[in-house]
Amino acid sequence: MNKNRSRFLIFCGIFIVILYSCKHKPQIKELKNKQTLNVPLLLSHAQKQLSLQAAEALKNKRIPRTLTKNGEIHWTNPKFDWTEGFFPGSLWYLYRYSDDKKWMELADSFQTHFETHKLNTTNHDLGFVFNCSYGNGYELTKKDKYKQVLITAANSLVSRFDEKTGCIKSWDTHLGWQAKRGWEYPVIIDNMMNLELLFKVSELTNDPKYKKIAIAHADTTLKNHFRSDYSSYHVIDYDPETGKVRKRQTAQGFSDESAWARGQAWGLYGYTVCFRYTKDKKYLNQANKIANFIIDNAKKTNSYIPYWDYNVNNIHAPKDVSAATITVSALIELDGYTNNSYKEFIDHFLIDLSSEKNLAKVGTNKNFLLKHSVGSIPHDNEIDVPLNYADYYYIEALWRYNQKYTKS
Ligand code: GLY
């Protein structure tokens, strides 16, 4: 090759490289922007969207839960709904963040819709319902009225505890779809989320009875609900006569032996709360192990929004944003308790959740914050929809993040 020809080829090569890098610069910039997490901005976005949602809810005098298959707002069941506490809970978090009394007044007015449900003893969901609403409200206002509601709800919840099984029964078995499963004393991993109410009420009353029951439930669940990889079964059915395990099954997961995504998140959050109230290292260890299970799966699939079940990896399967919101909120708390640092993963979770794909623009999505959650695929219910609890744990996570990492 003569000298001129090789000079010409080098020149062409340099020219192509320069052209290529100019063309790709904007994309690189875009990617960097996407990875910036501006939590105060996200909280301000949440306030705008929930202002619109609250206005619609006030007009209808109902609490929003999700969307129907036709895209209309599906309101909570006024007789009882395990999700009814989340919307007022989100409003409490916005009050906590902004100090704007409008949020307090809204939260108070929506939670009175279901105050009488504190007397319900037909399922375990009282912790979800009352801790997220009246529990947050009490922390912020110290109103005695809220405290009394929490105590009554906790009394209803502990009426479902049985010494022989060592846990709180999740579902009654004589009615509805649960009656068809042949269970006698079903306990679901979700039930770990009801324990916070009991820990709190023991502190409020100076009566250790509630905390003792919460600890018994957490210990029984730790013994029977988990596999060797720290994933959990969804449903454990106990023999009420002997207290022994009858069956290990699922209700909302892909199969009895699979790891239903939201169930793993409930377990992580539940054991993190158990450590907060007891300082018992076995709960901290359990929470860390569950966190590792979830994070390993996120790394494997290169996504922080899991499929609705970790044993489903068909790329067309629905993802469950709600599982990611519960996980990230729990991880932010756990990050302070352990030598492991979860901060890098926390950022990844929040960046994925806050991407255009998952976070709705103001005024869209019928004013829910997040898209793409799953209620229950086996029941063909709430598939790829917004859910009020996905929004609640997302706002809680943003608030926790802001307290811990953003504020100086
Ligand atoms: N039972 C609460 C849930 O569906 O996660």
Short mmCIF file of C-alpha atoms and ligand atoms in Angstrom, two decimals:
data_model
loop_
_atom_site.label_atom_id
_atom_site.label_comp_id
_atom_site.label_asym_id
_atom_site.label_seq_id
_atom_site.Cartn_x
_atom_site.Cartn_y
_atom_site.Cartn_z
CA MET A 1 0.00 0.00 0.00
CA ASN A 2 1.49 3.37 -0.90
CA LYS A 3 1.87 6.15 1.70
CA ASN A 4 -0.88 8.37 0.29
CA ARG A 5 -3.39 5.54 0.20
CA SER A 6 -2.72 4.58 3.83
CA ARG A 7 -2.96 8.28 4.91
CA PHE A 8 -6.30 8.46 3.10
CA LEU A 9 -7.59 5.33 4.89
CA ILE A 10 -6.51 6.66 8.33
CA PHE A 11 -8.25 9.97 7.58
CA CYS A 12 -11.46 8.15 6.58
CA GLY A 13 -11.32 6.08 9.77
CA ILE A 14 -10.97 9.17 11.98
CA PHE A 15 -13.80 10.90 10.08
CA ILE A 16 -16.15 7.91 10.63
CA VAL A 17 -15.33 7.78 14.36
CA ILE A 18 -16.06 11.54 14.73
CA LEU A 19 -19.34 11.21 12.80
CA TYR A 20 -20.43 8.20 14.90
CA SER A 21 -19.70 9.87 18.23
CA CYS A 22 -21.61 13.05 17.23
CA LYS A 23 -24.61 10.99 16.22
CA HIS A 24 -24.65 9.10 19.52
CA LYS A 25 -23.92 11.99 21.88
CA PRO A 26 -27.58 12.94 22.46
CA GLN A 27 -28.44 9.33 23.30
CA ILE A 28 -25.69 9.14 25.89
CA LYS A 29 -26.88 12.44 27.38
CA GLU A 30 -30.45 11.13 27.47
CA LEU A 31 -29.36 8.00 29.27
CA LYS A 32 -27.55 10.06 31.89
CA ASN A 33 -30.63 12.22 32.41
CA LYS A 34 -32.77 9.15 32.81
CA GLN A 35 -30.53 7.93 35.57
CA THR A 36 -30.82 11.06 37.66
CA LEU A 37 -33.05 10.64 40.63
CA ASN A 38 -34.68 13.89 41.69
CA VAL A 39 -36.76 12.82 44.68
CA PRO A 40 -38.15 16.27 45.64
CA LEU A 41 -39.33 16.64 42.03
CA LEU A 42 -40.97 13.20 42.17
CA LEU A 43 -42.70 14.13 45.44
CA SER A 44 -43.96 17.32 43.87
CA HIS A 45 -45.24 15.27 40.92
CA ALA A 46 -47.03 12.98 43.39
CA GLN A 47 -48.72 15.98 45.00
CA LYS A 48 -50.03 17.22 41.65
CA GLN A 49 -51.37 13.80 40.66
CA LEU A 50 -52.94 13.05 44.04
CA SER A 51 -54.60 16.49 44.16
CA LEU A 52 -56.49 15.47 41.02
CA GLN A 53 -57.20 12.00 42.38
CA ALA A 54 -58.50 13.40 45.68
CA ALA A 55 -60.79 15.86 43.85
CA GLU A 56 -62.35 12.98 41.87
CA ALA A 57 -62.64 10.84 45.00
CA LEU A 58 -64.32 13.66 46.92
CA LYS A 59 -66.81 14.12 44.11
CA ASN A 60 -67.68 10.41 44.22
CA LYS A 61 -67.35 10.06 48.01
CA ARG A 62 -65.35 6.86 47.44
CA ILE A 63 -61.77 5.61 47.81
CA PRO A 64 -59.92 4.73 44.57
CA ARG A 65 -58.40 1.24 44.37
CA THR A 66 -57.52 0.47 40.73
CA LEU A 67 -58.98 0.55 37.21
CA THR A 68 -61.58 -1.79 35.74
CA LYS A 69 -60.97 -3.70 32.50
CA ASN A 70 -62.74 -0.79 30.76
CA GLY A 71 -60.33 1.71 32.26
CA GLU A 72 -62.82 3.21 34.74
CA ILE A 73 -61.93 3.87 38.37
CA HIS A 74 -62.67 0.86 40.55
CA TRP A 75 -63.51 2.15 44.02
CA THR A 76 -62.91 0.19 47.22
CA ASN A 77 -65.75 -1.96 48.53
CA PRO A 78 -67.51 0.14 51.23
CA LYS A 79 -68.30 -3.02 53.25
CA PHE A 80 -64.60 -3.84 53.71
CA ASP A 81 -61.61 -3.76 51.41
CA TRP A 82 -58.06 -4.70 52.33
CA THR A 83 -56.81 -1.76 50.23
CA GLU A 84 -58.98 0.99 51.73
CA GLY A 85 -56.25 2.35 54.06
CA PHE A 86 -53.69 3.03 51.34
CA PHE A 87 -55.23 6.11 49.73
CA PRO A 88 -55.58 8.04 53.02
CA GLY A 89 -52.11 6.69 53.89
CA SER A 90 -50.65 8.30 50.76
CA LEU A 91 -52.33 11.57 51.73
CA TRP A 92 -50.77 11.35 55.21
CA TYR A 93 -47.34 10.96 53.60
CA LEU A 94 -47.94 14.06 51.48
CA TYR A 95 -48.86 15.95 54.65
CA ARG A 96 -45.74 14.63 56.36
CA TYR A 97 -43.63 15.85 53.44
CA SER A 98 -45.25 19.20 52.68
CA ASP A 99 -46.74 20.28 56.01
CA ASP A 100 -49.73 21.47 53.97
CA LYS A 101 -52.84 20.96 56.14
CA LYS A 102 -54.98 20.28 53.08
CA TRP A 103 -53.50 16.76 52.96
CA MET A 104 -54.24 16.17 56.64
CA GLU A 105 -57.87 17.19 56.19
CA LEU A 106 -58.26 14.96 53.15
CA ALA A 107 -56.62 11.96 54.85
CA ASP A 108 -58.82 12.41 57.90
CA SER A 109 -61.99 12.64 55.86
CA PHE A 110 -61.24 9.56 53.69
CA GLN A 111 -60.26 7.33 56.61
CA THR A 112 -63.52 8.03 58.42
CA HIS A 113 -65.26 6.16 55.54
CA PHE A 114 -64.09 2.87 57.04
CA GLU A 115 -63.58 3.62 60.73
CA THR A 116 -66.28 1.10 61.74
CA HIS A 117 -64.29 -1.69 60.06
CA LYS A 118 -62.07 -1.69 63.15
CA LEU A 119 -64.58 -4.18 64.56
CA ASN A 120 -64.20 -6.61 61.66
CA THR A 121 -62.88 -9.99 62.78
CA THR A 122 -63.43 -11.98 59.59
CA ASN A 123 -59.94 -11.61 58.10
CA HIS A 124 -56.41 -10.50 58.97
CA ASP A 125 -56.24 -7.31 56.91
CA LEU A 126 -56.75 -4.88 59.80
CA GLY A 127 -53.04 -4.09 59.97
CA PHE A 128 -52.91 -3.06 56.33
CA VAL A 129 -56.09 -1.00 56.65
CA PHE A 130 -55.55 0.75 59.96
CA ASN A 131 -51.80 1.08 60.28
CA CYS A 132 -51.43 2.79 56.89
CA SER A 133 -54.27 5.23 57.60
CA TYR A 134 -54.89 5.87 61.30
CA GLY A 135 -51.36 4.67 62.17
CA ASN A 136 -49.72 7.34 60.03
CA GLY A 137 -52.35 9.83 61.18
CA TYR A 138 -51.57 9.14 64.85
CA GLU A 139 -47.81 9.51 64.34
CA LEU A 140 -48.39 12.94 62.84
CA THR A 141 -51.18 14.34 65.02
CA LYS A 142 -51.15 12.32 68.27
CA LYS A 143 -54.96 12.51 68.27
CA ASP A 144 -56.43 10.29 70.97
CA LYS A 145 -59.34 9.42 68.68
CA TYR A 146 -56.92 7.81 66.20
CA LYS A 147 -55.16 5.94 69.00
CA GLN A 148 -58.47 4.43 70.15
CA VAL A 149 -59.23 3.28 66.60
CA LEU A 150 -55.80 1.58 66.43
CA ILE A 151 -56.37 -0.21 69.73
CA THR A 152 -59.80 -1.48 68.70
CA ALA A 153 -58.44 -2.68 65.33
CA ALA A 154 -55.55 -4.46 67.09
CA ASN A 155 -58.01 -6.20 69.44
CA SER A 156 -60.00 -7.41 66.43
CA LEU A 157 -56.79 -8.66 64.78
CA VAL A 158 -55.50 -10.58 67.82
CA SER A 159 -58.87 -12.32 68.15
CA ARG A 160 -57.64 -14.38 65.17
CA PHE A 161 -54.50 -15.59 66.96
CA ASP A 162 -54.33 -19.18 68.14
CA GLU A 163 -51.75 -20.56 70.60
CA LYS A 164 -51.68 -24.01 69.03
CA THR A 165 -50.67 -22.84 65.54
CA GLY A 166 -48.71 -19.89 66.92
CA CYS A 167 -50.10 -17.54 64.31
CA ILE A 168 -52.91 -15.26 63.22
CA LYS A 169 -55.35 -16.90 60.79
CA SER A 170 -55.37 -14.99 57.51
CA TRP A 171 -58.62 -16.06 55.89
CA ASP A 172 -61.87 -17.64 57.00
CA THR A 173 -62.58 -20.77 55.00
CA HIS A 174 -66.35 -21.09 54.86
CA LEU A 175 -67.04 -18.44 52.18
CA GLY A 176 -65.89 -17.30 48.74
CA TRP A 177 -63.05 -18.81 46.69
CA GLN A 178 -61.15 -19.71 49.87
CA ALA A 179 -63.91 -22.23 50.73
CA LYS A 180 -62.99 -24.23 47.62
CA ARG A 181 -59.37 -24.87 48.62
CA GLY A 182 -59.87 -27.33 51.48
CA TRP A 183 -57.86 -25.23 53.92
CA GLU A 184 -58.42 -25.31 57.68
CA TYR A 185 -56.17 -22.54 59.03
CA PRO A 186 -54.55 -20.67 56.12
CA VAL A 187 -51.79 -18.19 56.85
CA ILE A 188 -50.32 -16.12 54.02
CA ILE A 189 -46.93 -14.39 53.88
CA ASP A 190 -48.79 -11.08 53.42
CA ASN A 191 -49.86 -11.41 57.06
CA MET A 192 -46.38 -10.27 58.13
CA MET A 193 -47.58 -6.77 57.17
CA ASN A 194 -50.25 -6.77 59.86
CA LEU A 195 -47.72 -7.06 62.68
CA GLU A 196 -46.68 -3.39 62.64
CA LEU A 197 -50.10 -2.46 64.03
CA LEU A 198 -49.57 -4.87 66.94
CA PHE A 199 -46.06 -3.64 67.76
CA LYS A 200 -47.35 -0.07 67.68
CA VAL A 201 -50.36 -0.77 69.90
CA SER A 202 -48.20 -2.48 72.53
CA GLU A 203 -46.21 0.76 72.73
CA LEU A 204 -49.36 2.90 72.84
CA THR A 205 -50.99 0.85 75.62
CA ASN A 206 -47.92 -0.43 77.50
CA ASP A 207 -49.54 -3.84 77.15
CA PRO A 208 -47.02 -6.44 75.87
CA LYS A 209 -49.80 -8.81 74.72
CA TYR A 210 -49.92 -7.46 71.13
CA LYS A 211 -46.14 -7.53 70.70
CA LYS A 212 -46.00 -11.10 72.07
CA ILE A 213 -48.52 -12.22 69.46
CA ALA A 214 -46.64 -10.39 66.69
CA ILE A 215 -43.40 -12.15 67.72
CA ALA A 216 -45.08 -15.57 67.88
CA HIS A 217 -46.52 -15.04 64.42
CA ALA A 218 -43.19 -13.86 63.00
CA ASP A 219 -41.36 -16.86 64.51
CA THR A 220 -43.89 -19.42 63.25
CA THR A 221 -43.76 -17.86 59.79
CA LEU A 222 -39.97 -17.87 59.84
CA LYS A 223 -40.02 -21.58 60.67
CA ASN A 224 -42.63 -22.73 58.14
CA HIS A 225 -42.97 -20.28 55.27
CA PHE A 226 -39.43 -20.22 53.82
CA ARG A 227 -37.43 -22.42 51.49
CA SER A 228 -33.67 -22.93 51.67
CA ASP A 229 -33.08 -20.10 49.14
CA TYR A 230 -35.11 -17.75 51.41
CA SER A 231 -37.97 -17.45 48.94
CA SER A 232 -41.33 -17.99 50.59
CA TYR A 233 -44.45 -20.01 50.03
CA HIS A 234 -47.59 -17.97 49.75
CA VAL A 235 -50.03 -20.03 51.85
CA ILE A 236 -49.28 -22.35 54.75
CA ASP A 237 -52.31 -24.28 55.90
CA TYR A 238 -52.13 -25.41 59.53
CA ASP A 239 -53.98 -28.16 61.34
CA PRO A 240 -55.82 -26.24 64.07
CA GLU A 241 -55.93 -29.35 66.30
CA THR A 242 -52.22 -30.13 66.27
CA GLY A 243 -50.70 -26.85 65.02
CA LYS A 244 -48.76 -28.81 62.38
CA VAL A 245 -48.40 -27.74 58.74
CA ARG A 246 -50.98 -29.48 56.50
CA LYS A 247 -50.08 -27.94 53.13
CA ARG A 248 -47.70 -25.49 51.50
CA GLN A 249 -49.46 -23.84 48.57
CA THR A 250 -50.15 -20.70 46.63
CA ALA A 251 -53.20 -18.55 45.99
CA GLN A 252 -51.77 -15.66 43.96
CA GLY A 253 -48.53 -17.15 42.66
CA PHE A 254 -47.69 -19.20 39.57
CA SER A 255 -47.46 -22.54 41.41
CA ASP A 256 -47.16 -23.93 44.92
CA GLU A 257 -43.38 -24.11 44.59
CA SER A 258 -42.89 -20.73 42.94
CA ALA A 259 -41.94 -17.36 44.45
CA TRP A 260 -44.84 -14.95 43.98
CA ALA A 261 -43.16 -11.54 43.59
CA ARG A 262 -45.32 -9.46 45.93
CA GLY A 263 -45.16 -12.17 48.58
CA GLN A 264 -41.35 -11.86 48.69
CA ALA A 265 -41.74 -8.11 49.13
CA TRP A 266 -44.25 -8.52 51.98
CA GLY A 267 -41.83 -10.86 53.75
CA LEU A 268 -38.91 -8.44 53.35
CA TYR A 269 -40.94 -5.49 54.64
CA GLY A 270 -42.47 -7.54 57.47
CA TYR A 271 -39.15 -8.81 58.89
CA THR A 272 -37.59 -5.36 58.57
CA VAL A 273 -40.41 -4.01 60.76
CA CYS A 274 -39.94 -6.91 63.22
CA PHE A 275 -36.30 -5.90 63.60
CA ARG A 276 -37.29 -2.23 64.08
CA TYR A 277 -39.46 -3.13 67.07
CA THR A 278 -37.50 -6.00 68.66
CA LYS A 279 -33.85 -5.49 67.62
CA ASP A 280 -33.73 -9.29 67.33
CA LYS A 281 -30.92 -10.14 64.88
CA LYS A 282 -32.72 -13.20 63.50
CA TYR A 283 -35.29 -10.89 61.89
CA LEU A 284 -32.54 -8.69 60.48
CA ASN A 285 -30.83 -11.77 59.06
CA GLN A 286 -34.10 -12.95 57.49
CA ALA A 287 -34.74 -9.54 55.92
CA ASN A 288 -31.20 -9.45 54.49
CA LYS A 289 -31.57 -12.93 53.02
CA ILE A 290 -34.90 -12.06 51.38
CA ALA A 291 -33.37 -8.83 50.06
CA ASN A 292 -30.54 -10.86 48.51
CA PHE A 293 -33.03 -13.22 46.87
CA ILE A 294 -34.88 -10.28 45.31
CA ILE A 295 -31.73 -8.39 44.25
CA ASP A 296 -30.14 -11.51 42.73
CA ASN A 297 -33.26 -11.97 40.62
CA ALA A 298 -33.22 -8.32 39.57
CA LYS A 299 -29.60 -8.69 38.45
CA LYS A 300 -30.40 -11.89 36.55
CA THR A 301 -33.26 -10.32 34.62
CA ASN A 302 -31.56 -6.91 34.43
CA SER A 303 -34.77 -5.30 35.68
CA TYR A 304 -35.82 -3.92 39.02
CA ILE A 305 -39.49 -4.42 38.22
CA PRO A 306 -40.06 -8.15 38.63
CA TYR A 307 -42.38 -10.37 36.69
CA TRP A 308 -45.45 -11.07 38.82
CA ASP A 309 -43.76 -14.30 39.96
CA TYR A 310 -39.99 -14.97 40.08
CA ASN A 311 -40.54 -18.36 38.47
CA VAL A 312 -42.15 -16.80 35.43
CA ASN A 313 -39.64 -15.39 32.96
CA ASN A 314 -41.57 -15.29 29.74
CA ILE A 315 -40.80 -11.84 28.38
CA HIS A 316 -44.49 -11.29 27.64
CA ALA A 317 -45.55 -12.02 31.23
CA PRO A 318 -46.95 -9.05 33.18
CA LYS A 319 -44.61 -7.31 35.57
CA ASP A 320 -45.64 -6.18 39.03
CA VAL A 321 -44.70 -2.61 39.86
CA SER A 322 -46.34 -2.96 43.29
CA ALA A 323 -43.78 -5.61 44.32
CA ALA A 324 -40.96 -3.20 43.44
CA THR A 325 -42.47 -0.32 45.44
CA ILE A 326 -42.88 -2.44 48.60
CA THR A 327 -39.35 -3.79 48.16
CA VAL A 328 -37.67 -0.42 47.73
CA SER A 329 -39.47 1.14 50.69
CA ALA A 330 -38.35 -1.78 52.88
CA LEU A 331 -34.78 -1.63 51.54
CA ILE A 332 -34.47 2.05 52.45
CA GLU A 333 -35.30 1.20 56.06
CA LEU A 334 -33.09 -1.92 56.04
CA ASP A 335 -30.17 0.08 54.65
CA GLY A 336 -29.76 1.75 58.01
CA TYR A 337 -29.73 -1.48 60.03
CA THR A 338 -27.02 -3.45 58.36
CA ASN A 339 -23.43 -3.34 57.20
CA ASN A 340 -24.63 -4.29 53.72
CA SER A 341 -25.30 -1.20 51.70
CA TYR A 342 -28.39 -1.34 49.53
CA LYS A 343 -28.15 2.24 48.28
CA GLU A 344 -27.04 1.34 44.75
CA PHE A 345 -30.03 -1.02 44.35
CA ILE A 346 -32.42 1.44 45.98
CA ASP A 347 -31.45 3.97 43.30
CA HIS A 348 -31.97 1.38 40.56
CA PHE A 349 -35.42 0.47 41.89
CA LEU A 350 -36.52 4.10 42.10
CA ILE A 351 -35.10 4.99 38.68
CA ASP A 352 -36.97 2.09 37.06
CA LEU A 353 -40.18 2.90 38.94
CA SER A 354 -39.93 6.57 37.99
CA SER A 355 -39.27 5.94 34.30
CA GLU A 356 -41.78 7.12 31.71
CA LYS A 357 -42.92 3.53 31.27
CA ASN A 358 -44.11 3.17 34.86
CA LEU A 359 -44.82 6.64 36.22
CA ALA A 360 -47.88 8.31 34.74
CA LYS A 361 -47.85 11.92 33.58
CA VAL A 362 -49.99 14.32 35.62
CA GLY A 363 -53.66 14.03 34.63
CA THR A 364 -53.29 10.62 32.95
CA ASN A 365 -53.81 7.07 34.30
CA LYS A 366 -57.05 8.27 35.98
CA ASN A 367 -54.73 10.09 38.38
CA PHE A 368 -53.04 7.03 39.83
CA LEU A 369 -49.29 7.54 40.06
CA LEU A 370 -47.95 4.25 38.74
CA LYS A 371 -48.93 1.87 35.97
CA HIS A 372 -48.29 -1.87 35.42
CA SER A 373 -49.13 -3.67 38.66
CA VAL A 374 -50.80 -7.02 39.16
CA GLY A 375 -53.46 -7.94 41.72
CA SER A 376 -53.93 -11.66 41.14
CA ILE A 377 -53.31 -13.52 37.91
CA PRO A 378 -54.79 -16.87 39.06
CA HIS A 379 -58.02 -15.01 39.86
CA ASP A 380 -57.85 -13.11 36.55
CA ASN A 381 -58.11 -9.96 38.61
CA GLU A 382 -56.32 -6.60 38.23
CA ILE A 383 -53.74 -7.46 35.58
CA ASP A 384 -51.42 -4.71 34.36
CA VAL A 385 -53.24 -1.92 36.16
CA PRO A 386 -52.52 0.87 38.63
CA LEU A 387 -53.06 -0.11 42.28
CA ASN A 388 -53.48 2.22 45.26
CA TYR A 389 -50.95 0.23 47.29
CA ALA A 390 -48.27 0.52 44.59
CA ASP A 391 -48.76 4.29 44.87
CA TYR A 392 -48.70 4.20 48.69
CA TYR A 393 -45.40 2.31 48.99
CA TYR A 394 -43.86 4.42 46.20
CA ILE A 395 -44.72 7.65 48.05
CA GLU A 396 -43.49 6.11 51.31
CA ALA A 397 -40.23 5.15 49.58
CA LEU A 398 -39.78 8.66 48.16
CA TRP A 399 -40.45 10.16 51.57
CA ARG A 400 -38.02 7.77 53.28
CA TYR A 401 -35.40 8.40 50.59
CA ASN A 402 -35.75 12.14 50.98
CA GLN A 403 -35.34 11.91 54.76
CA LYS A 404 -32.36 9.63 54.60
CA TYR A 405 -30.32 10.54 51.56
CA THR A 406 -31.51 13.86 50.17
CA LYS A 407 -31.95 16.13 53.19
CA SER A 408 -28.74 17.56 54.60
N1 GLY B 1 -53.30 -9.88 50.06
C1 GLY B 1 -52.58 -8.80 49.62
C2 GLY B 1 -51.99 -8.92 48.27
O1 GLY B 1 -52.67 -9.22 47.31
O2 GLY B 1 -50.82 -8.71 48.15
#
